[in-house]
PDB file of C-alpha atoms in Angstrom:
ATOM      1  CA  MET A 233     -89.430 -66.454-212.180  1.00 55.00           C
ATOM      2  CA  ALA A 234     -86.567 -68.874-212.626  1.00 57.00           C
ATOM      3  CA  LEU A 235     -87.261 -72.542-213.255  1.00 65.00           C
ATOM      4  CA  LYS A 236     -83.980 -73.911-211.919  1.00 68.00           C
ATOM      5  CA  ARG A 237     -83.048 -73.972-208.251  1.00 76.00           C
ATOM      6  CA  MET A 238     -79.872 -74.884-206.392  1.00 83.00           C
ATOM      7  CA  PHE A 239     -78.841 -75.678-202.830  1.00 88.00           C
ATOM      8  CA  ASN A 240     -75.422 -74.725-201.498  1.00 86.00           C
ATOM      9  CA  ASN A 241     -73.486 -77.511-199.790  1.00 89.00           C
ATOM     10  CA  SER A 242     -72.305 -75.100-197.106  1.00 88.00           C
ATOM     11  CA  VAL A 243     -75.951 -74.813-196.034  1.00 91.00           C
ATOM     12  CA  ILE A 244     -77.296 -78.338-196.455  1.00 92.00           C
ATOM     13  CA  GLN A 245     -74.173 -80.123-195.208  1.00 93.00           C
ATOM     14  CA  SER A 246     -73.921 -78.015-192.058  1.00 93.00           C
ATOM     15  CA  ASP A 247     -74.411 -79.597-188.649  1.00 96.00           C
ATOM     16  CA  GLU A 248     -77.398 -77.304-188.050  1.00 96.00           C
ATOM     17  CA  PHE A 249     -79.158 -78.631-191.157  1.00 96.00           C
ATOM     18  CA  THR A 250     -78.211 -82.232-190.391  1.00 96.00           C
ATOM     19  CA  ASP A 251     -79.764 -81.890-186.926  1.00 97.00           C
ATOM     20  CA  LEU A 252     -83.150 -80.883-188.385  1.00 97.00           C
ATOM     21  CA  SER A 253     -85.970 -83.419-188.415  1.00 96.00           C
ATOM     22  CA  ASN A 254     -86.591 -85.154-191.738  1.00 96.00           C
ATOM     23  CA  ASP A 255     -89.874 -83.253-192.155  1.00 96.00           C
ATOM     24  CA  ALA A 256     -88.061 -79.930-191.679  1.00 97.00           C
ATOM     25  CA  LYS A 257     -85.370 -80.885-194.209  1.00 97.00           C
ATOM     26  CA  LEU A 258     -88.007 -81.934-196.724  1.00 96.00           C
ATOM     27  CA  ALA A 259     -89.987 -78.728-196.184  1.00 96.00           C
ATOM     28  CA  TYR A 260     -86.814 -76.635-196.618  1.00 96.00           C
ATOM     29  CA  PHE A 261     -86.045 -78.299-199.946  1.00 95.00           C
ATOM     30  CA  TYR A 262     -89.591 -77.797-201.173  1.00 95.00           C
ATOM     31  CA  PHE A 263     -89.580 -74.182-200.001  1.00 95.00           C
ATOM     32  CA  GLY A 264     -86.434 -73.725-202.075  1.00 92.00           C
ATOM     33  CA  MET A 265     -88.171 -75.154-205.122  1.00 92.00           C
ATOM     34  CA  TYR A 266     -91.360 -73.088-204.751  1.00 91.00           C
ATOM     35  CA  ALA A 267     -89.846 -69.758-203.631  1.00 89.00           C
ATOM     36  CA  ASP A 268     -89.904 -66.680-205.840  1.00 86.00           C
ATOM     37  CA  ASP A 269     -86.759 -64.977-207.147  1.00 83.00           C
ATOM     38  CA  CYS A 270     -86.050 -63.264-203.810  1.00 82.00           C
ATOM     39  CA  GLY A 271     -86.660 -66.317-201.597  1.00 87.00           C
ATOM     40  CA  PHE A 272     -90.249 -65.663-200.482  1.00 89.00           C
ATOM     41  CA  VAL A 273     -92.638 -68.584-199.964  1.00 93.00           C
ATOM     42  CA  ASP A 274     -96.312 -67.664-199.766  1.00 91.00           C
ATOM     43  CA  ASN A 275     -97.865 -71.133-200.016  1.00 92.00           C
ATOM     44  CA  SER A 276     -96.226 -73.038-197.175  1.00 93.00           C
ATOM     45  CA  LYS A 277     -99.430 -74.743-196.019  1.00 93.00           C
ATOM     46  CA  THR A 278    -100.095 -75.958-199.561  1.00 94.00           C
ATOM     47  CA  ILE A 279     -96.570 -77.383-199.703  1.00 95.00           C
ATOM     48  CA  PHE A 280     -97.197 -79.260-196.439  1.00 95.00           C
ATOM     49  CA  TYR A 281    -100.401 -80.745-197.863  1.00 95.00           C
ATOM     50  CA  ILE A 282     -98.529 -81.818-201.006  1.00 94.00           C
ATOM     51  CA  LEU A 283     -95.895 -83.505-198.812  1.00 94.00           C
ATOM     52  CA  GLY A 284     -98.523 -85.176-196.625  1.00 93.00           C
ATOM     53  CA  ILE A 285     -97.199 -83.597-193.421  1.00 93.00           C
ATOM     54  CA  ALA A 286     -99.883 -80.943-192.850  1.00 92.00           C
ATOM     55  CA  LYS A 287    -100.432 -82.084-189.257  1.00 94.00           C
ATOM     56  CA  GLU A 288     -96.831 -81.229-188.400  1.00 93.00           C
ATOM     57  CA  TYR A 289     -97.022 -77.712-189.884  1.00 93.00           C
ATOM     58  CA  ASP A 290     -96.654 -75.677-186.682  1.00 94.00           C
ATOM     59  CA  GLN A 291     -93.925 -77.920-185.281  1.00 96.00           C
ATOM     60  CA  VAL A 292     -91.825 -77.897-188.469  1.00 96.00           C
ATOM     61  CA  ILE A 293     -92.210 -74.164-189.130  1.00 96.00           C
ATOM     62  CA  THR A 294     -91.213 -73.430-185.522  1.00 96.00           C
ATOM     63  CA  GLU A 295     -88.172 -75.692-185.904  1.00 97.00           C
ATOM     64  CA  LEU A 296     -87.062 -73.927-189.104  1.00 96.00           C
ATOM     65  CA  ILE A 297     -87.546 -70.502-187.512  1.00 95.00           C
ATOM     66  CA  GLU A 298     -85.673 -71.415-184.304  1.00 96.00           C
ATOM     67  CA  THR A 299     -82.741 -72.834-186.284  1.00 96.00           C
ATOM     68  CA  GLU A 300     -82.754 -69.670-188.434  1.00 94.00           C
ATOM     69  CA  PHE A 301     -83.321 -71.316-191.794  1.00 96.00           C
ATOM     70  CA  ILE A 302     -86.402 -69.196-192.507  1.00 96.00           C
ATOM     71  CA  ILE A 303     -87.650 -65.774-191.425  1.00 94.00           C
ATOM     72  CA  PRO A 304     -91.378 -65.493-190.696  1.00 93.00           C
ATOM     73  CA  ILE A 305     -93.169 -62.468-192.105  1.00 89.00           C
ATOM     74  CA  ASP A 306     -96.791 -61.482-191.529  1.00 81.00           C
ATOM     75  CA  ASP A 307     -97.413 -63.926-188.681  1.00 77.00           C
ATOM     76  CA  LYS A 308     -95.885 -66.895-190.577  1.00 77.00           C
ATOM     77  CA  LYS A 309     -98.150 -66.414-193.626  1.00 82.00           C
ATOM     78  CA  LEU A 310     -95.141 -65.417-195.680  1.00 91.00           C
ATOM     79  CA  LEU A 311     -91.727 -67.003-195.205  1.00 94.00           C
ATOM     80  CA  LEU A 312     -88.297 -65.856-196.375  1.00 92.00           C
ATOM     81  CA  ILE A 313     -85.502 -68.371-196.898  1.00 93.00           C
ATOM     82  CA  ARG A 314     -82.492 -66.886-195.078  1.00 93.00           C
ATOM     83  CA  HIS A 315     -79.825 -68.517-197.243  1.00 92.00           C
ATOM     84  CA  TRP A 316     -81.641 -67.890-200.517  1.00 87.00           C
ATOM     85  CA  ASN A 317     -78.841 -65.862-202.110  1.00 83.00           C
ATOM     86  CA  ALA A 318     -76.214 -68.362-200.955  1.00 83.00           C
ATOM     87  CA  ASN A 319     -78.201 -71.177-202.585  1.00 84.00           C
ATOM     88  CA  ASN A 320     -79.246 -69.450-205.808  1.00 79.00           C
ATOM     89  CA  TYR A 321     -77.838 -66.805-208.060  1.00 73.00           C
ATOM     90  CA  ILE A 322     -80.453 -64.770-209.801  1.00 69.00           C
ATOM     91  CA  SER A 323     -79.283 -61.427-211.079  1.00 66.00           C
ATOM     92  CA  ARG A 324     -80.654 -58.728-208.839  1.00 64.00           C
ATOM     93  CA  TYR A 325     -81.534 -56.760-211.956  1.00 67.00           C
ATOM     94  CA  ARG A 326     -83.765 -59.572-213.226  1.00 66.00           C
ATOM     95  CA  ALA A 327     -85.219 -60.843-209.944  1.00 68.00           C
ATOM     96  CA  LYS A 328     -88.995 -60.576-209.737  1.00 68.00           C
ATOM     97  CA  SER A 329     -91.053 -60.813-206.608  1.00 67.00           C
ATOM     98  CA  ARG A 330     -94.386 -59.334-205.748  1.00 66.00           C
ATOM     99  CA  TYR A 331     -93.165 -58.991-202.143  1.00 66.00           C
ATOM    100  CA  MET A 332     -89.794 -57.413-202.854  1.00 68.00           C
ATOM    101  CA  LYS A 333     -90.502 -53.780-202.085  1.00 68.00           C
ATOM    102  CA  GLN A 334     -92.980 -54.111-199.232  1.00 75.00           C
ATOM    103  CA  LYS A 335     -91.631 -57.089-197.301  1.00 78.00           C
ATOM    104  CA  LEU A 336     -87.868 -56.609-197.584  1.00 77.00           C
ATOM    105  CA  GLU A 337     -88.078 -53.452-195.461  1.00 79.00           C
ATOM    106  CA  GLY A 338     -86.145 -54.140-192.267  1.00 81.00           C
ATOM    107  CA  ILE A 339     -84.294 -57.119-193.795  1.00 86.00           C
ATOM    108  CA  CYS A 340     -80.555 -56.820-194.491  1.00 86.00           C
ATOM    109  CA  LEU A 341     -78.093 -58.854-196.519  1.00 85.00           C
ATOM    110  CA  ASP A 342     -74.763 -59.716-194.931  1.00 85.00           C
ATOM    111  CA  ASP A 343     -71.543 -60.164-196.916  1.00 80.00           C
ATOM    112  CA  GLY A 344     -72.403 -63.809-197.646  1.00 80.00           C
ATOM    113  CA  GLY A 345     -75.814 -62.905-199.074  1.00 80.00           C
ATOM    114  CA  VAL A 346     -77.736 -64.220-196.055  1.00 88.00           C
ATOM    115  CA  TYR A 347     -80.913 -62.368-195.031  1.00 89.00           C
ATOM    116  CA  ASN A 348     -80.950 -61.025-191.454  1.00 89.00           C
ATOM    117  CA  GLN A 349     -83.511 -59.101-189.452  1.00 85.00           C
ATOM    118  CA  ASP A 350     -80.896 -57.044-187.654  1.00 79.00           C
ATOM    119  CA  ASN A 351     -79.367 -53.946-189.211  1.00 75.00           C
ATOM    120  CA  ASP A 352     -76.043 -55.611-189.965  1.00 73.00           C
ATOM    121  CA  GLY A 353     -75.360 -55.328-193.686  1.00 76.00           C
ATOM    122  CA  GLU A 354     -76.885 -53.727-196.751  1.00 81.00           C
ATOM    123  CA  PRO A 355     -80.656 -53.215-196.732  1.00 80.00           C
ATOM    124  CA  ALA A 356     -82.039 -55.954-198.970  1.00 78.00           C
ATOM    125  CA  VAL A 357     -84.546 -53.644-200.629  1.00 75.00           C
ATOM    126  CA  ASN A 358     -81.680 -51.384-201.764  1.00 73.00           C
ATOM    127  CA  TYR A 359     -79.786 -54.367-203.129  1.00 72.00           C
ATOM    128  CA  PHE A 360     -82.660 -55.395-205.384  1.00 67.00           C
ATOM    129  CA  THR A 361     -83.605 -51.905-206.559  1.00 65.00           C
ATOM    130  CA  LYS A 362     -80.154 -50.703-207.597  1.00 59.00           C
ATOM    131  CA  THR A 363     -79.327 -50.363-211.264  1.00 51.00           C
ATOM    132  CA  ALA A 364     -76.152 -51.623-212.903  1.00 49.00           C
ATOM    133  CA  ASP A 365     -74.305 -48.379-212.141  1.00 49.00           C
ATOM    134  CA  ASN A 366     -75.180 -48.714-208.408  1.00 49.00           C
ATOM    135  CA  LYS A 367     -77.689 -45.900-208.348  1.00 47.00           C
ATOM    136  CA  VAL A 368     -81.118 -46.426-206.872  1.00 46.00           C
ATOM    137  CA  SER A 369     -83.513 -47.084-209.716  1.00 47.00           C
ATOM    138  CA  THR A 370     -86.189 -44.563-210.570  1.00 46.00           C
ATOM    139  CA  LEU A 371     -88.792 -46.859-212.027  1.00 48.00           C
ATOM    140  CA  SER A 372     -92.022 -45.659-213.543  1.00 53.00           C
ATOM    141  CA  ASP A 373     -95.219 -46.311-211.600  1.00 52.00           C
ATOM    142  CA  LYS A 374     -96.301 -48.892-214.194  1.00 59.00           C
ATOM    143  CA  LYS A 375     -92.999 -50.775-213.908  1.00 58.00           C
ATOM    144  CA  LYS A 376     -93.194 -50.703-210.090  1.00 51.00           C
ATOM    145  CA  ARG A 377     -96.658 -52.224-210.194  1.00 58.00           C
ATOM    146  CA  GLU A 378     -95.396 -54.987-212.499  1.00 62.00           C
ATOM    147  CA  LEU A 379     -92.301 -55.753-210.436  1.00 55.00           C
ATOM    148  CA  TYR A 380     -93.561 -55.317-206.902  1.00 52.00           C
ATOM    149  CA  GLY A 381     -97.283 -55.923-207.167  1.00 56.00           C
ATOM    150  CA  ILE A 382     -98.203 -52.488-205.831  1.00 50.00           C
TER     151      ILE A 382
END
């Protein structure tokens, strides 16, 4: 997993982001720092405890979902940062996530690299499992277990 993270000005200087509460902005930045290489956050409650805003968890998560900055997965236990690929560049051939294969089903990437739950764009799971010559990778079972946690 990468140790450096970035935030794109087109995301954090937008009116939508500016209108967020300070707790939601802070949570978004921390989610960006703790996310895996595909943008998944699986410890959101821990992050809220670290920030000292655990009491506002439901309110802030709802705000980030309604403003479409995060996508809830598995009843909000797992979160996906929608603008992850706009904020960070991690080569899709090197990206590692234990949720990649199972949880990216039904998620698409639009032309700007933003995750969407509609079927508009390339399926995200295909994007991350293609090889350099744009063919779907045929990984060994051992390699799949290492990469995807299955």
